[in-house]
XYZ file of C-alpha atoms in Angstrom:
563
model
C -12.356 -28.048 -9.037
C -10.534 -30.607 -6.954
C -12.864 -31.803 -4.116
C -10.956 -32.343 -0.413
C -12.893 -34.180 1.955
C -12.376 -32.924 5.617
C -10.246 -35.381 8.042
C -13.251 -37.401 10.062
C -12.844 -36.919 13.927
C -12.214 -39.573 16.290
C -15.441 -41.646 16.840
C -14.711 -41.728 20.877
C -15.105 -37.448 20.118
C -18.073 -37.760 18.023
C -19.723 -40.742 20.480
C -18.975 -37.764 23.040
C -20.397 -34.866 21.766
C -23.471 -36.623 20.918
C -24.448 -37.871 24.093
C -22.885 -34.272 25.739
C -25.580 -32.532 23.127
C -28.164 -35.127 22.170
C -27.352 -34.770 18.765
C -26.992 -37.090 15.444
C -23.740 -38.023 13.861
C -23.769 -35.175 11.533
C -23.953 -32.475 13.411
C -21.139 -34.001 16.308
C -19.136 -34.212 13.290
C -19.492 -30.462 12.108
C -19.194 -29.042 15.707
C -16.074 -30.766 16.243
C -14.595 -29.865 12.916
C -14.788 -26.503 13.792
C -13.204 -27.045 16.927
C -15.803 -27.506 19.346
C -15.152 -30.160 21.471
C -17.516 -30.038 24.685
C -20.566 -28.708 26.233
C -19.454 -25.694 27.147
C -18.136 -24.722 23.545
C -21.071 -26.271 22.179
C -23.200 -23.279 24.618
C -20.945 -20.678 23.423
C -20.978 -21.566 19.895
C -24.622 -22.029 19.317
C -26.025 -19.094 22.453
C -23.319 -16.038 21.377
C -23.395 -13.813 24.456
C -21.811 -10.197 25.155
C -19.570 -12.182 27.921
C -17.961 -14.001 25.118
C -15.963 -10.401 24.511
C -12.519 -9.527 25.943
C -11.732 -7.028 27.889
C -10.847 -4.283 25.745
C -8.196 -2.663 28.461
C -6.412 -6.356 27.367
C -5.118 -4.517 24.365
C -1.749 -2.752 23.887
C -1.971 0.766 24.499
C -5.870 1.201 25.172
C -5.314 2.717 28.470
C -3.234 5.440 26.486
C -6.384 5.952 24.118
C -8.815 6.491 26.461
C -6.547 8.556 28.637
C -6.080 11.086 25.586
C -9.351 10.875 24.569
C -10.980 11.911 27.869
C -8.497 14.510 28.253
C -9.511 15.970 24.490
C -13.283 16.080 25.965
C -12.851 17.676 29.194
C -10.631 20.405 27.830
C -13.209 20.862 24.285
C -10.440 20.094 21.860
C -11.171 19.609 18.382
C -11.092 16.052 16.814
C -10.835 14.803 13.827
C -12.140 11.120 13.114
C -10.309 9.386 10.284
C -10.931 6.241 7.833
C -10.119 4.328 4.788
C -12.523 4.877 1.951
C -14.123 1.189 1.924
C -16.757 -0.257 4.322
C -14.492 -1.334 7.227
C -13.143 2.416 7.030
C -16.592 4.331 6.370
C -18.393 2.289 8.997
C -15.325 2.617 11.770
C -15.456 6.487 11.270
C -19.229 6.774 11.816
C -19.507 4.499 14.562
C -16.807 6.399 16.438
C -17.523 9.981 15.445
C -21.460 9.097 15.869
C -20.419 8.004 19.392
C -17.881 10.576 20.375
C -20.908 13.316 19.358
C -23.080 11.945 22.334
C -19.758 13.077 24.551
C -18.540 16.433 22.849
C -19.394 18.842 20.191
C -15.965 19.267 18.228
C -15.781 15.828 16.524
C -15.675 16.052 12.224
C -14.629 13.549 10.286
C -11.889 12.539 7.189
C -12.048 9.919 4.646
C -9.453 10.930 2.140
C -10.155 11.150 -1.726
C -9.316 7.906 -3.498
C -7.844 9.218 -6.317
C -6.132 12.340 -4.793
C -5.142 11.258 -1.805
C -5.074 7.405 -1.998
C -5.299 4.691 0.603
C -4.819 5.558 4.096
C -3.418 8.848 6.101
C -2.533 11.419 3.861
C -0.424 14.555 4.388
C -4.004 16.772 2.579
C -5.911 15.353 5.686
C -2.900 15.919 8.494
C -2.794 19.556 6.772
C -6.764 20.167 6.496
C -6.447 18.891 10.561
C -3.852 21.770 10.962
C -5.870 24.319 9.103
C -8.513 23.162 10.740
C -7.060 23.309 14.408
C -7.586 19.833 15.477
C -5.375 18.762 17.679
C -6.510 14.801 17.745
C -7.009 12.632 14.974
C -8.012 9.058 15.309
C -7.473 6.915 12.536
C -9.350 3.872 11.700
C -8.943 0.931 9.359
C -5.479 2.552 8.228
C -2.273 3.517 10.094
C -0.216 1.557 11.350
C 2.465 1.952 8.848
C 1.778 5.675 8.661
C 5.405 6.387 10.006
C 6.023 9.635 8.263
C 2.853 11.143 8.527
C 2.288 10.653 12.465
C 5.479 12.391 12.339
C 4.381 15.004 10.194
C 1.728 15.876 12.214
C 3.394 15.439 15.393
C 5.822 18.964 13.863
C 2.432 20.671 13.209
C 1.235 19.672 16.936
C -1.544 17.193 16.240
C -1.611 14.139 18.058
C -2.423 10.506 16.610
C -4.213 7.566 17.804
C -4.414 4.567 15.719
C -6.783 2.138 15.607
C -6.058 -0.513 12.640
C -5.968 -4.132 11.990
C -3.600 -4.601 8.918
C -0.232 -6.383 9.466
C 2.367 -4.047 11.182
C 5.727 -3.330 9.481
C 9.341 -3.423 11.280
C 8.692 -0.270 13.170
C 5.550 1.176 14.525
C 4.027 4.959 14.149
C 5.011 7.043 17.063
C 1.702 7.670 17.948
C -0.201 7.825 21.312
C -1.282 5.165 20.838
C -1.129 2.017 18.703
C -4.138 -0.348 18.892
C -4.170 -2.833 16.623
C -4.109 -6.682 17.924
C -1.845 -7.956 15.323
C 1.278 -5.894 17.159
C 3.547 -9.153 17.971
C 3.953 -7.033 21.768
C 0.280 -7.100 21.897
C -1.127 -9.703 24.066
C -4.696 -8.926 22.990
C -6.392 -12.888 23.101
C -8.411 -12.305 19.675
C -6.208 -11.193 16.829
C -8.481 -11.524 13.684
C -11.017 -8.098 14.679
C -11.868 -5.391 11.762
C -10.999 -1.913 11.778
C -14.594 -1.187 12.978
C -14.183 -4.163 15.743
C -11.217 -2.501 17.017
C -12.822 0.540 16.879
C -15.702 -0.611 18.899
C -13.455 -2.354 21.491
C -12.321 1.630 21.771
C -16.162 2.703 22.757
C -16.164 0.060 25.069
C -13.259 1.393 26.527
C -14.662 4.587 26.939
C -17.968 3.944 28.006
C -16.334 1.848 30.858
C -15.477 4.686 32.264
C -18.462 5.934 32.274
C -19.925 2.923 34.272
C -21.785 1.487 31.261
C -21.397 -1.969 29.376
C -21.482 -2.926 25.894
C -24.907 -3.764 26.419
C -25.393 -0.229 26.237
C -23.876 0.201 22.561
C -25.880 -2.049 20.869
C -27.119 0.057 18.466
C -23.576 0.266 16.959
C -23.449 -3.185 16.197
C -24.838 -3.132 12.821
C -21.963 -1.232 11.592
C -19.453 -3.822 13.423
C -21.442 -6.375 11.347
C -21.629 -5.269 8.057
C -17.520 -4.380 8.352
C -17.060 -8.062 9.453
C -18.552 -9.127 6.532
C -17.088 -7.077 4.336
C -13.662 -7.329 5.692
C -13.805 -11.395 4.995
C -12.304 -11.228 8.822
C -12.926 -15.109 10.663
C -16.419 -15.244 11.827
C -15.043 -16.996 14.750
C -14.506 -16.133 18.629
C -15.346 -12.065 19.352
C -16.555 -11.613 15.362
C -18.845 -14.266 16.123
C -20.329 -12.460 18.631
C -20.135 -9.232 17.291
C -21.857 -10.653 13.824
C -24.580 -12.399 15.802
C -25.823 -9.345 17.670
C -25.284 -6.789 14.779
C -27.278 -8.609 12.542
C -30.503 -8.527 15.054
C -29.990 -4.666 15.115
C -30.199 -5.044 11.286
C -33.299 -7.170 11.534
C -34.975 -5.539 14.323
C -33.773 -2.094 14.874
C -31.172 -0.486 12.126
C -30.218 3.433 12.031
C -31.734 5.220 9.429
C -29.163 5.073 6.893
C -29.051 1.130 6.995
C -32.797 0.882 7.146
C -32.990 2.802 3.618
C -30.193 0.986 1.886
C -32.227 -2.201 3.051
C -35.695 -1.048 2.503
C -36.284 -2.456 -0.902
C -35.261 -5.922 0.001
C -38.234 -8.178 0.135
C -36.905 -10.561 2.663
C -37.684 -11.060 6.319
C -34.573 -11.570 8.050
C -31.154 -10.759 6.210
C -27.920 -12.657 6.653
C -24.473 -11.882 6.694
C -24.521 -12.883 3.368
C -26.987 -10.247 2.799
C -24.846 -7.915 4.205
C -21.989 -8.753 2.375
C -24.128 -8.938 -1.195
C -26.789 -6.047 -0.496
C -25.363 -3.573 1.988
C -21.494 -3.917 1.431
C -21.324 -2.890 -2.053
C -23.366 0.313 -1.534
C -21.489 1.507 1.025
C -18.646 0.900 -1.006
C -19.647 2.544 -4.149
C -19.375 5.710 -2.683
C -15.770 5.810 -2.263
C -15.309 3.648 -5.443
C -17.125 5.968 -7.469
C -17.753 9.351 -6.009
C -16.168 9.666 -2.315
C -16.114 8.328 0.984
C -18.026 10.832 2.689
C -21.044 10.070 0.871
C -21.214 6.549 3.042
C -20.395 8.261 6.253
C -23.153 10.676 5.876
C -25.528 8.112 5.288
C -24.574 5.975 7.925
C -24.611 8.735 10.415
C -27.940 10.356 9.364
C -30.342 10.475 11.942
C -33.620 11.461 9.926
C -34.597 8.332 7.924
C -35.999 11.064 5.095
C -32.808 12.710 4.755
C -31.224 8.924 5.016
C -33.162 7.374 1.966
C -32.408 10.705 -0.460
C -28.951 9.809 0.728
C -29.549 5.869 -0.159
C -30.988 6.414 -4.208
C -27.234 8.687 -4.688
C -25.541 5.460 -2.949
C -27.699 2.931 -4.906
C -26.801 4.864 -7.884
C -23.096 4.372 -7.280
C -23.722 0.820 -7.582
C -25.576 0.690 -10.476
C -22.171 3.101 -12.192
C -20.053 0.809 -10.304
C -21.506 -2.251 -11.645
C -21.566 -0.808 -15.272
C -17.774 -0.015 -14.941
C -16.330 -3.228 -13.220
C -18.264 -5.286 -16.328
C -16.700 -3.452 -18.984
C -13.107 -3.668 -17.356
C -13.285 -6.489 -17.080
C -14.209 -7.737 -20.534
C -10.514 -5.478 -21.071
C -8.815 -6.970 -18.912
C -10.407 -10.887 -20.014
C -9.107 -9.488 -24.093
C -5.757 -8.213 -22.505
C -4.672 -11.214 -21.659
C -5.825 -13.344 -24.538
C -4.017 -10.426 -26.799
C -0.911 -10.999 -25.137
C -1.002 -14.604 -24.743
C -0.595 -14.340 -21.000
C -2.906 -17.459 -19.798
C 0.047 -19.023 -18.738
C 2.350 -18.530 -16.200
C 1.189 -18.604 -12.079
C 0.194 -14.947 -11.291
C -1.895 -11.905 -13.809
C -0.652 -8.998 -14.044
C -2.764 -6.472 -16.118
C -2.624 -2.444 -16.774
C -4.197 0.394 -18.014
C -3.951 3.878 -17.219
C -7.377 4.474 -18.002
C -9.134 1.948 -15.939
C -11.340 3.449 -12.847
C -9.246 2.905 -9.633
C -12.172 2.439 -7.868
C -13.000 -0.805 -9.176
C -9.758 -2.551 -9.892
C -9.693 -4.710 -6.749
C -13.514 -5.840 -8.164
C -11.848 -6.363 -11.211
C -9.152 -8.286 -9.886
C -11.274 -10.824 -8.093
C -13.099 -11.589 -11.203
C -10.094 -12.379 -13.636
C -9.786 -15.095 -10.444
C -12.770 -16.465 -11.645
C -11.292 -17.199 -14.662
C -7.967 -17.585 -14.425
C -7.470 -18.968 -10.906
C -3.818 -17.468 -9.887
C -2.612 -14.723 -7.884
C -3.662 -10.966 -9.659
C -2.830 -7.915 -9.505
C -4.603 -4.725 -11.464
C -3.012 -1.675 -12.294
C -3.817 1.713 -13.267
C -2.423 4.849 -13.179
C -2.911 7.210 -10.247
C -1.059 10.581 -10.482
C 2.384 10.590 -11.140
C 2.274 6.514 -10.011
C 0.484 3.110 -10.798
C -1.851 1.535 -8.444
C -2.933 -1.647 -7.886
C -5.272 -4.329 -5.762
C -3.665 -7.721 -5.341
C -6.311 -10.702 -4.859
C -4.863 -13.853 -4.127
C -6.158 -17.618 -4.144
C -6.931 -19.748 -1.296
C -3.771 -20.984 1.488
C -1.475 -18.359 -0.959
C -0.382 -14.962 1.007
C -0.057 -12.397 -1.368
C 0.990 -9.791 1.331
C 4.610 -11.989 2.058
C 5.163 -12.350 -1.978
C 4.187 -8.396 -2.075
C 7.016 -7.950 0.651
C 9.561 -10.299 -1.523
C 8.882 -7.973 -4.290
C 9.199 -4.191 -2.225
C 12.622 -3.246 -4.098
C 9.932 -2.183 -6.563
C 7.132 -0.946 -4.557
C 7.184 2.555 -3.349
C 4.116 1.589 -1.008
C 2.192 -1.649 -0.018
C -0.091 -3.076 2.619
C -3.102 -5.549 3.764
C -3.765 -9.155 4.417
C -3.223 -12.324 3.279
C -5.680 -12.784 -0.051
C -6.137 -8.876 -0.469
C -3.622 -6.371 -0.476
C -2.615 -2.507 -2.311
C 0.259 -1.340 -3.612
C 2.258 1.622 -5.372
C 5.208 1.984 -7.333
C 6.570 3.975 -9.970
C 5.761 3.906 -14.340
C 9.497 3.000 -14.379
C 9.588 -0.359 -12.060
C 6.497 -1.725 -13.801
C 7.948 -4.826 -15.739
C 10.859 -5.541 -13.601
C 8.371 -5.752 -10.898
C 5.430 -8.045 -12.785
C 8.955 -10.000 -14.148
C 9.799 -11.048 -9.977
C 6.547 -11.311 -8.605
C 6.313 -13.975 -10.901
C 9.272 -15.448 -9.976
C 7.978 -14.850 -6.610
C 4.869 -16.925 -7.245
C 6.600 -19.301 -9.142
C 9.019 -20.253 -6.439
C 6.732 -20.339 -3.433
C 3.055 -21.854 -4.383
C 2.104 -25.116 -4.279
C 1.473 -26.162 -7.366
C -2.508 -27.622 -6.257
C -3.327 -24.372 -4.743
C -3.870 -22.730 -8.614
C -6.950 -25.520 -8.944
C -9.955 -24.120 -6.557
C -10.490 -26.213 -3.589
C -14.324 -27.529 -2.796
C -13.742 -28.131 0.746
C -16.489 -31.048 1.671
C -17.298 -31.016 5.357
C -19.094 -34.719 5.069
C -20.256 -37.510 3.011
C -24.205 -38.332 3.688
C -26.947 -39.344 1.823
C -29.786 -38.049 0.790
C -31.877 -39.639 3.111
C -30.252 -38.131 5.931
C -31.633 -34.593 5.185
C -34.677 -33.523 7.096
C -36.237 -30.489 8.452
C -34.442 -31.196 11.315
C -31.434 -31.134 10.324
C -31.991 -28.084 8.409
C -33.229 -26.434 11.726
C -29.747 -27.041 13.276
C -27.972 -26.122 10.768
C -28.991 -22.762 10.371
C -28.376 -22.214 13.970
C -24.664 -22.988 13.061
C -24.867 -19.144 11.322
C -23.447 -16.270 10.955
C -21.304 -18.002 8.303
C -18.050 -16.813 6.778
C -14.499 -17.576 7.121
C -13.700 -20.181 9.977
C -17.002 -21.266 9.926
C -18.460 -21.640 6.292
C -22.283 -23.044 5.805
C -21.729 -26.246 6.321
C -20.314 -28.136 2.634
C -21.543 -31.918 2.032
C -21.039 -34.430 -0.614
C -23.265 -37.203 -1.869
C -22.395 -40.083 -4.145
C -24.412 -41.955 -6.530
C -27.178 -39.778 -7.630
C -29.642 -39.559 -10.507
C -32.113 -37.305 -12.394
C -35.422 -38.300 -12.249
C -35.373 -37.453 -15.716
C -36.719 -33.815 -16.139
C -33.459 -32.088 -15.525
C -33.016 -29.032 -17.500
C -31.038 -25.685 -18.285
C -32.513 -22.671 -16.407
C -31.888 -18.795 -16.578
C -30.384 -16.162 -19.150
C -28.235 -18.010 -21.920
C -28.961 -21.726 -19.750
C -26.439 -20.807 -17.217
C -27.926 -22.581 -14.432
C -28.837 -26.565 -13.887
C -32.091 -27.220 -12.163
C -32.966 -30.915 -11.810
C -34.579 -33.586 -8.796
C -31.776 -35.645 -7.389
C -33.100 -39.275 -6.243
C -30.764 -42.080 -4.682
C -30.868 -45.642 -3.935
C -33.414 -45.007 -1.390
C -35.777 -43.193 -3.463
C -36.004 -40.100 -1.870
C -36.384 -36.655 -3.853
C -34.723 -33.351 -3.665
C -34.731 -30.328 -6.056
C -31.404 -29.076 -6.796
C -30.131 -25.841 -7.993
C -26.214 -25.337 -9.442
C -25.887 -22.156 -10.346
C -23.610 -21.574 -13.024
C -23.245 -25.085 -13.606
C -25.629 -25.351 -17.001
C -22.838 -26.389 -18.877
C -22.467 -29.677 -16.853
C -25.692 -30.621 -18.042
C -24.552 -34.104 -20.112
C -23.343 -35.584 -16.532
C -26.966 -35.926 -15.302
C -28.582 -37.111 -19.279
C -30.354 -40.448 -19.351
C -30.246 -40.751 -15.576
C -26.754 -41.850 -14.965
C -25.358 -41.463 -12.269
C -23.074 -38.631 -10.685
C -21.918 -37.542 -7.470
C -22.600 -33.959 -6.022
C -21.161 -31.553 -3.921
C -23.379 -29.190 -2.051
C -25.061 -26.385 0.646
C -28.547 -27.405 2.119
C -30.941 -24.476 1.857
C -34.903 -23.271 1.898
C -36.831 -22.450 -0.819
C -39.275 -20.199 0.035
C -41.996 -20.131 -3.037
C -45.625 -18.605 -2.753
C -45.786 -18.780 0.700
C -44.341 -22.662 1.148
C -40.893 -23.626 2.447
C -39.001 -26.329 0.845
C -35.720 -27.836 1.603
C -33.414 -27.778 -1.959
C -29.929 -28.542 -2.620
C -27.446 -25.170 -3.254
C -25.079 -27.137 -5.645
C -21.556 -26.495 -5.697
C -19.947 -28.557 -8.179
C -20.520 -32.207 -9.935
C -18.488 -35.139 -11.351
C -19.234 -38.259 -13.026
C-alpha cells in the first residue's frame, strides 16, 4: 500500500476552529479536512437536524410527480411500484409502495427477475402492468436510460415516473416525470442521494401536500439508511442526515422485517457499518439468489412473526450466497493464473456457468488481489453479463462509455457499473477496454491508497478523544472514520499471530513515552517479522473500543505497517 498523508490546514484555520469549538488540535484538524470551517458547520456537522434537508419541490420535475400521483389516487387508478433487484431498489419500492398503501388501495409492486429480465425496466414488467391494467408505474433505482421502454408503455397507455440516481445518457425517457438530481438541467442543491433518498424526497413531496413534515415519516428512515450504505453514496450533506436519523429508527424503533434480520445480533447499538455488513447482504441475497420480491416482502411485513419466517429464507440466501461467491472466486483466482493474465491494467474473466447473482461480489474480490479495474462475465440468455468494479480516483463508467461500440447495454457510477453485449464482441471488447485503461489511469492509482488523516502519537489518545470521535459518525464515503498514523513504535515483546491459519497480528504498541495500547491488524499476520525483537515500525490506523466481559477498552484497528 502506498500511504498519502492528508495536506495539513492553515494553522490561522486550525487556531480558529479551536477557540470557535473549544477543541484540541486534532480534532480542528479533522473538522476542517472535511470541510468544516466555522461554528455553524461545526453545529450542523456534529447536531444533524431534519432542517438540514432541501426542499424536495427544488428538484426537476417533482411538481409533475406529485401532480400525477395525486391525480392516480383521487380517481383509484392502479399503480404499479417498480425497483432494481439490489438493496437501493428493494428498499425504494417498499418504502414507496408501503407509503402509497396508507393513501390508496391499488398499489402492487415489480422487481424484475435477475436472470430473465435483467437490470432495470423490462418490457415482461411494462407488459404484466398492461395485463394487469395499471396505468402508473413508478420506477425506482433504475430508469433513466429506459428510452424504449417508457415508450413502449406509453403505446400500451401506461404512464411513467422515474425516480433514479444513475448518470443520465444524451437523451432522457419521455416520461412524466424525470427525477433524478444528476440531470445537468436539474438544479437540485444535493446531487449524490440514492434511489431510496430520491424516493423519499418523493414522500416528502407528497405528504406536503397533505400539511405534514418529514418529521412525520420517520419511520421510513431505516430503509433510506440501509440503501445509503449500501449504495456507497457520500455520507455527506442530506445522506448525512438521512443516515443519522435512520439509524436511531434501527436502534430504537425498526419495522418488523428489519427487527428480525437484526435480531440475532448481540450488539447494542448498530452502525452504518453494521448495516452495510449485517443487513445489506441479506437483503441482497434475495435477488442474488432467489428474487427480489423476497426482500420487499420482508421489508414491508407488518407482523414481526410473519417477518422473522421471512428473515431464516433471507438469512438462508446468504449463507447460498456466501457458499457460491467463495467458490467463484477460487475460479476466477485459477483463471487467471491459467492464462497468465496477472499482467496488464484491467481483469477481465468469463464463464457461462458462473451465478449472475454474485459476479459483482466476485468482482470486488479479484480487487483484493489483483488491484486493477474488473469486470466479470457470464452468460445471461442469448448475451453475456457483467459487473465492472473499479479502483479508487478511476471511473469505470467513462472507460465503459469509450468502449460502447461493443456494448449492447451499460450503466452506473463511477467504481461500480453493468453491462451487456453480445458472445460475438467478447474479445474485441476485453482487447479495448484495455487499451482504454491503459491509456487513461494513472499509473499510482493500481497501488491501494491508505489515506492518513494525521500524524499523532500515542500519547495523544484518550477517552476523550475517543468520545469525539465517534460523534464524527455515520462514516462512509466523504467522511471515513477518521485514519491516523504513528511513527516509531515497538512491541512490548509478546506480539503474536492470532485467528484461523495466523491471519491476524495482535500485539501492545509502546512509544517513546511509554504508554501502552493493544493493537489489532487484521489480515496483517504475515507482517509479523516487522514488529520481532522490538524494533521499531511505524503504523497506520482506526481508533476503536473493545468491549470484553463487560469492560471497555480503547485498541488500535490497524490498517497497514512499514518498517
Amino acid at each position: 500500500m502506498r500511504w498519502t498523508l492528508k495536506p495539513k490546514p492553515q494553522v490561522s484555520k486550525v487556531k480558529a476552529l479551536k477557540k470557535a469549538l473549544q477543541v484540541d488540535d486534532i480534532i480542528a484538524t479533522l473538522l476542517l479536512q472535511r470541510g468544516i470551517e466555522t461554528y455553524e458547520a461545526a453545529k450542523t456537522f456534529f447536531r444533524p437536524s431534519f432542517e438540514d434537508l432541501h426542499d424536495p419541490f427544488l428538484m426537476k420535475d417533482m411538481d409533475k410527480a406529485v401532480a400525477r400521483i395525486e391525480q392516480a389516487i383521487q380517481q383509484g387508478e392502479n399503480i404499479l411500484v417498480y425497483g432494481d433487484y439490489d438493496v437501493d431498489g428493494t428498499t425504494s419500492v417498499a418504502l414507496m409502495s408501503s407509503y402509497l398503501k396508507t393513501r390508496i388501495d391499488t398499489v402492487a409492486t415489480y422487481i424484475p427477475d435477475r436472470y430473465d429480465e435483467g437490470y432495470g425496466i423490462s418490457y415482461k414488467g411494462i407488459d404484466f402492468a398492461h395485463d394487469n391494467e395499471f396505468s402508473l408505474i413508478i420506477a425506482l433505482d433504475c430508469g433513466i436510460k429506459a428510452i424504449d421502454k417508457v415508450a413502449y408503455a406509453k403505446e400500451k397507455g401506461i404512464d411513467f415516473i422515474i425516480c433514479d440516481h444513475h448518470r443520465p445518457g444524451d437523451h432522457i425517457p419521455d416520461a412524466v416525470a424525470v427525477l433524478d438530481p444528476k440531470q445537468d438541467d436539474c438544479k437540485y442543491p444535493f446531487k449524490e442521494l440514492c434511489g431510496c433518498g430520491v424516493g423519499f424526497k418523493l414522500i416528502s413531496a407528497l405528504a406536503s401536500k397533505k400539511g405534514q413534515t418529514v418529521e412525520d415519516l420517520i419511520e421510513y428512515l431505516d430503509l433510506v439508511a440501509t440503501a445509503i450504505g449500501a449504495d456507497i453514496v457520500p455520507i455527506v450533506g442530506e445522506n448525512r442526515a438521512l443516515a443519522y436519523f435512520g439509524l436511531q429508527v434501527i436502534n430504537t424503533k425498526p419495522r418488523p422485517g428489519m427487527k428480525a434480520i437484526i435480531a440475532e445480533v448481540k450488539k447494542d447499538e448498530l452502525t452504518i457499518t453494521d448495516v452495510v455488513f449485517i443487513i445489506a447482504p441479506r437483503i441482497n441475497a434475495a435477488g442474488r439468489m432467489k428474487h427480489g420480491n423476497h426482500a420487499v416482502s420482508l421489508l414491508t411485513e407488518t407482523d414481526f412473526n410473519l417477518a422473522a419466517e421471512y428473515a431464516v429464507d433471507i438469512d438462508q440466501y446468504n449463507t447460498d450466497r456466501k457458499e457460491t461467491d467463495k467458490r467463484i472466486t477460487e475460479e476466477a483466482l485459477n483463471q487467471i493464473e491459467k492464462n497468465n493474465e496477472q499482467e496488464g491494467f484491467t481483469t477481465v474473466v468469463y464463464n457461462p456457468d458462473w451465478h449472475k447473482g454474485v459476479i459483482g461480489i466476485v468482482a470486488s474480490r479479484l480487487i483484493e488481489t489483483y488491484y486493477r479495474p474488473t469486470l466479470v462475465f457470464t452468460r445471461s440468455g442469448d448475451k453475456l453479463a457483467a459487473s465492472a468494479r473499479s479502483v479508487s480516483g478511476f471511473d469505470v463508467y467513462n472507460a465503459l462509455e469509450a468502449c460502447s461500440d461493443h456494448i449492447e447495454q451499460f450503466g452506473g457510477h463511477k467504481y461500480a457499473a453493468g453491462l451487456t453485449l453480445l458472445p460475438e464482441n467478447y474479445e474485441a471488447f476485453k482487447s479495448k477496454f484495455e487499451s482504454v485503461v491503459k491509456e487513461t489511469i494513472d499509473p499510482k492509482l493500481l497501488t491501494p491508497e491508505l489515506k492518513v488523516d494525521l500524524e499523532i502519537e500515542l500519547s495523544e489518545i484518550n477517552d476523550k478523544l475517543m468520545r469525539i470521535l465517534k460523534q464524527f459518525a455515520p462514516f462512509g464515503p466523504g467522511n471515513m472514520s477518521p485514519t491516523f498514523m504513528t511513527q516509531g513504535i515497538k512491541d512490548t515483546g509478546w506480539g503474536k499471530c492470532v485467528g484461523e491459519d495466523d491471519k491476524h497480528l495482535r500485539f501492545t504498541a509502546t512509544q517513546a513515552f511509554n504508554d501502552k495500547i493493544v493493537c489489532i491488524g487484521f489480515g496483517l499476520g504475515n507482517k509479523i517479522n516487522l514488529i520481532k525483537d522490538k524494533r521499531p515500525f511505524n503504523a497506520v490506523y482506526t481508533i476503536d473500543e473493545n468491549h470484553w466481559n463487560g469492560n471497555i477498552s480503547l485498541q488500535l484497528k490497524l490498517k497497514d505497517i512499514k518498517a
